[in-house]
Every structure is written in structure tokens, then in C-alpha cells.
């Protein structure tokens, strides 16, 4: 009998909305730290951090999704992802859990423009609807 492997996702929250990223695209999850701003950068680019000697750009999903920025809390995290073999940080309000979706639906096409074009699907886990972010689409737009 063959084992069926289901893909795992890291579920996180932004402004009480649930999103997820494939766990295979995540390098690590770290606590918030001081972000050094970069003059004349796009609004969604919070700045850079020094992570063990590597300078990593950090973006805000709140800004990218046109949500109001808020001060980080104790629950805020930076999800460090690998994008084109380079690390990039993504600020989220809270990392919730690792999930395996029982079902994934296509994202509604009428919402597929602008920053929301990076939502590749809607996952269902434990009765919750969770937007699945396609890192390539999201970071290509940035």
C-alpha cells in the first residue's frame, strides 16, 4: 500500500484573515526584529534585516494587500522564504500552525488582479477557509 503524501502549508494571519504558504518555500520563521528602512523604496518594502550576517529585504503583506499598517506585537513574525535562491522576509501578524488542506479550490477569477493575483487557491482545513499564496506570483509583483 502506497502512502499518500499531502503537502503541508504554514498558516498565518494578517488582520484576522488567514493565509498560507507551502512549507517547502519557507526557510525559517523568526521573531520581529529591528528593520532598517531604505529611502525611496516602494511602500510594501519595510527595509532590510541582518540575519546572521546576511542582509535580507523584508516586505509587509499588509502594505502589499493594501491593509492599514499596525505596530508589531509579540505575536508578529518574519517568515523568511527562498525566492530565486535568495532569502526574503515577509512580515505577518501571527503564525498559527502547519496545516494540510482537505480540499483546495481555485481562487475566484474576479479577484485575480493586482496584489490579490498572488492568491492561487482557497484551502479548507478544519472548516476554515485559508487563502493560499503563490510566492512566485507575489514576489514577482514586488
Coordinates of C-alpha atoms in Angstrom, one line a residue, residues 8-139:
X8 CA 2.0 21.0 4.2
X9 CA 1.4 24.7 4.5
X10 CA 2.2 27.3 7.2
X11 CA -0.9 29.2 8.1
X12 CA -0.6 32.7 9.3
X13 CA -2.9 35.7 10.0
X14 CA -2.9 39.2 8.7
X15 CA -5.7 41.5 10.0
X16 CA -7.7 38.5 11.2
X17 CA -7.6 36.9 7.7
X18 CA -6.0 33.5 7.2
X19 CA -3.4 32.9 4.5
X20 CA -0.8 30.1 4.0
X21 CA 2.4 29.4 2.2
X22 CA 3.8 26.0 1.2
X23 CA 6.1 24.8 3.9
X24 CA 8.7 23.8 1.2
X25 CA 9.1 27.5 0.3
X26 CA 9.9 28.6 3.8
X27 CA 13.5 28.8 5.1
X28 CA 12.6 29.8 8.7
X29 CA 10.3 31.8 10.9
X30 CA 11.8 34.4 13.2
X31 CA 10.6 36.9 15.8
X32 CA 10.3 40.5 14.8
X33 CA 13.5 42.5 14.9
X34 CA 14.6 45.9 14.0
X35 CA 14.1 46.6 10.3
X36 CA 16.3 49.2 8.7
X37 CA 14.3 51.3 6.2
X38 CA 15.6 52.0 2.8
X39 CA 15.0 55.6 1.4
X40 CA 12.9 55.9 -1.8
X41 CA 11.8 52.2 -1.7
X42 CA 8.3 51.0 -2.5
X43 CA 5.7 51.3 0.3
X44 CA 5.5 47.5 0.8
X45 CA 9.3 47.2 1.3
X46 CA 9.7 47.7 5.1
X47 CA 13.5 47.6 4.7
X48 CA 16.3 45.1 5.5
X49 CA 17.4 43.0 8.4
X50 CA 20.7 41.4 9.3
X51 CA 20.1 37.7 9.8
X52 CA 23.3 36.0 10.9
X53 CA 25.4 38.2 8.6
X54 CA 23.0 38.1 5.6
X55 CA 21.2 41.2 4.6
X56 CA 17.6 40.3 3.8
X57 CA 14.9 42.5 2.3
X58 CA 11.6 42.5 4.3
X59 CA 8.2 43.2 2.8
X60 CA 4.9 43.8 4.5
X61 CA 1.9 41.8 3.4
X62 CA -0.3 44.4 5.0
X63 CA 1.0 47.0 2.6
X64 CA 1.1 44.7 -0.4
X65 CA -2.6 43.8 0.3
X66 CA -3.5 47.5 0.8
X67 CA -4.3 47.0 4.5
X68 CA -3.6 49.5 7.3
X69 CA -0.1 49.1 8.8
X70 CA 0.0 48.5 12.6
X71 CA 2.7 48.3 15.1
X72 CA 4.2 44.8 15.5
X73 CA 3.1 42.8 18.5
X74 CA 4.7 40.0 20.5
X75 CA 3.0 37.6 18.0
X76 CA 4.3 39.3 14.9
X77 CA 6.8 37.2 12.9
X78 CA 9.0 37.4 9.8
X79 CA 8.7 34.4 7.5
X80 CA 11.9 34.0 5.7
X81 CA 11.3 32.5 2.3
X82 CA 13.6 31.4 -0.5
X83 CA 12.9 33.3 -3.7
X84 CA 15.1 32.6 -6.7
X85 CA 17.7 31.2 -4.4
X86 CA 17.8 34.4 -2.2
X87 CA 16.2 34.9 1.1
X88 CA 13.4 37.4 1.6
X89 CA 11.4 38.3 4.7
X90 CA 7.6 38.6 4.9
X91 CA 6.1 40.3 7.9
X92 CA 2.9 38.7 9.2
X93 CA 0.7 39.4 12.3
X94 CA 0.9 35.9 13.7
X95 CA 2.0 32.4 12.6
X96 CA -0.8 30.0 13.5
X97 CA 0.1 26.4 12.6
X98 CA 1.1 23.9 10.0
X99 CA -1.9 22.6 8.0
X100 CA -2.7 20.0 5.4
X101 CA -5.8 21.0 3.4
X102 CA -8.6 18.6 3.0
X103 CA -9.5 20.3 -0.2
X104 CA -8.2 23.2 -2.3
X105 CA -10.4 25.3 -4.6
X106 CA -9.3 27.7 -7.3
X107 CA -9.2 31.3 -6.3
X108 CA -12.2 33.3 -7.7
X109 CA -11.0 34.8 -11.0
X110 CA -12.8 38.1 -10.5
X111 CA -10.4 38.8 -7.6
X112 CA -7.3 37.9 -9.5
X113 CA -5.8 41.3 -10.3
X114 CA -3.3 43.5 -8.6
X115 CA -1.9 42.3 -5.3
X116 CA -4.5 39.6 -4.9
X117 CA -3.4 37.8 -8.1
X118 CA -0.9 36.0 -5.8
X119 CA -3.7 34.0 -4.2
X120 CA -3.5 30.7 -6.1
X121 CA -6.3 28.9 -4.3
X122 CA -8.5 28.6 -1.2
X123 CA -7.8 25.8 1.1
X124 CA -10.2 24.2 3.6
X125 CA -8.8 22.8 6.9
X126 CA -10.9 22.1 10.0
X127 CA -13.8 24.1 8.5
X128 CA -11.7 27.2 7.9
X129 CA -11.1 28.9 4.6
X130 CA -7.5 29.9 4.0
X131 CA -6.0 31.9 1.1
X132 CA -3.0 30.1 -0.4
X133 CA -0.3 32.5 -1.5
X134 CA 1.8 31.7 -4.6
X135 CA 5.2 33.1 -3.6
X136 CA 6.4 33.4 -7.2
X137 CA 3.4 35.5 -8.2
X138 CA 3.5 37.6 -5.1
X139 CA 7.3 38.3 -5.2

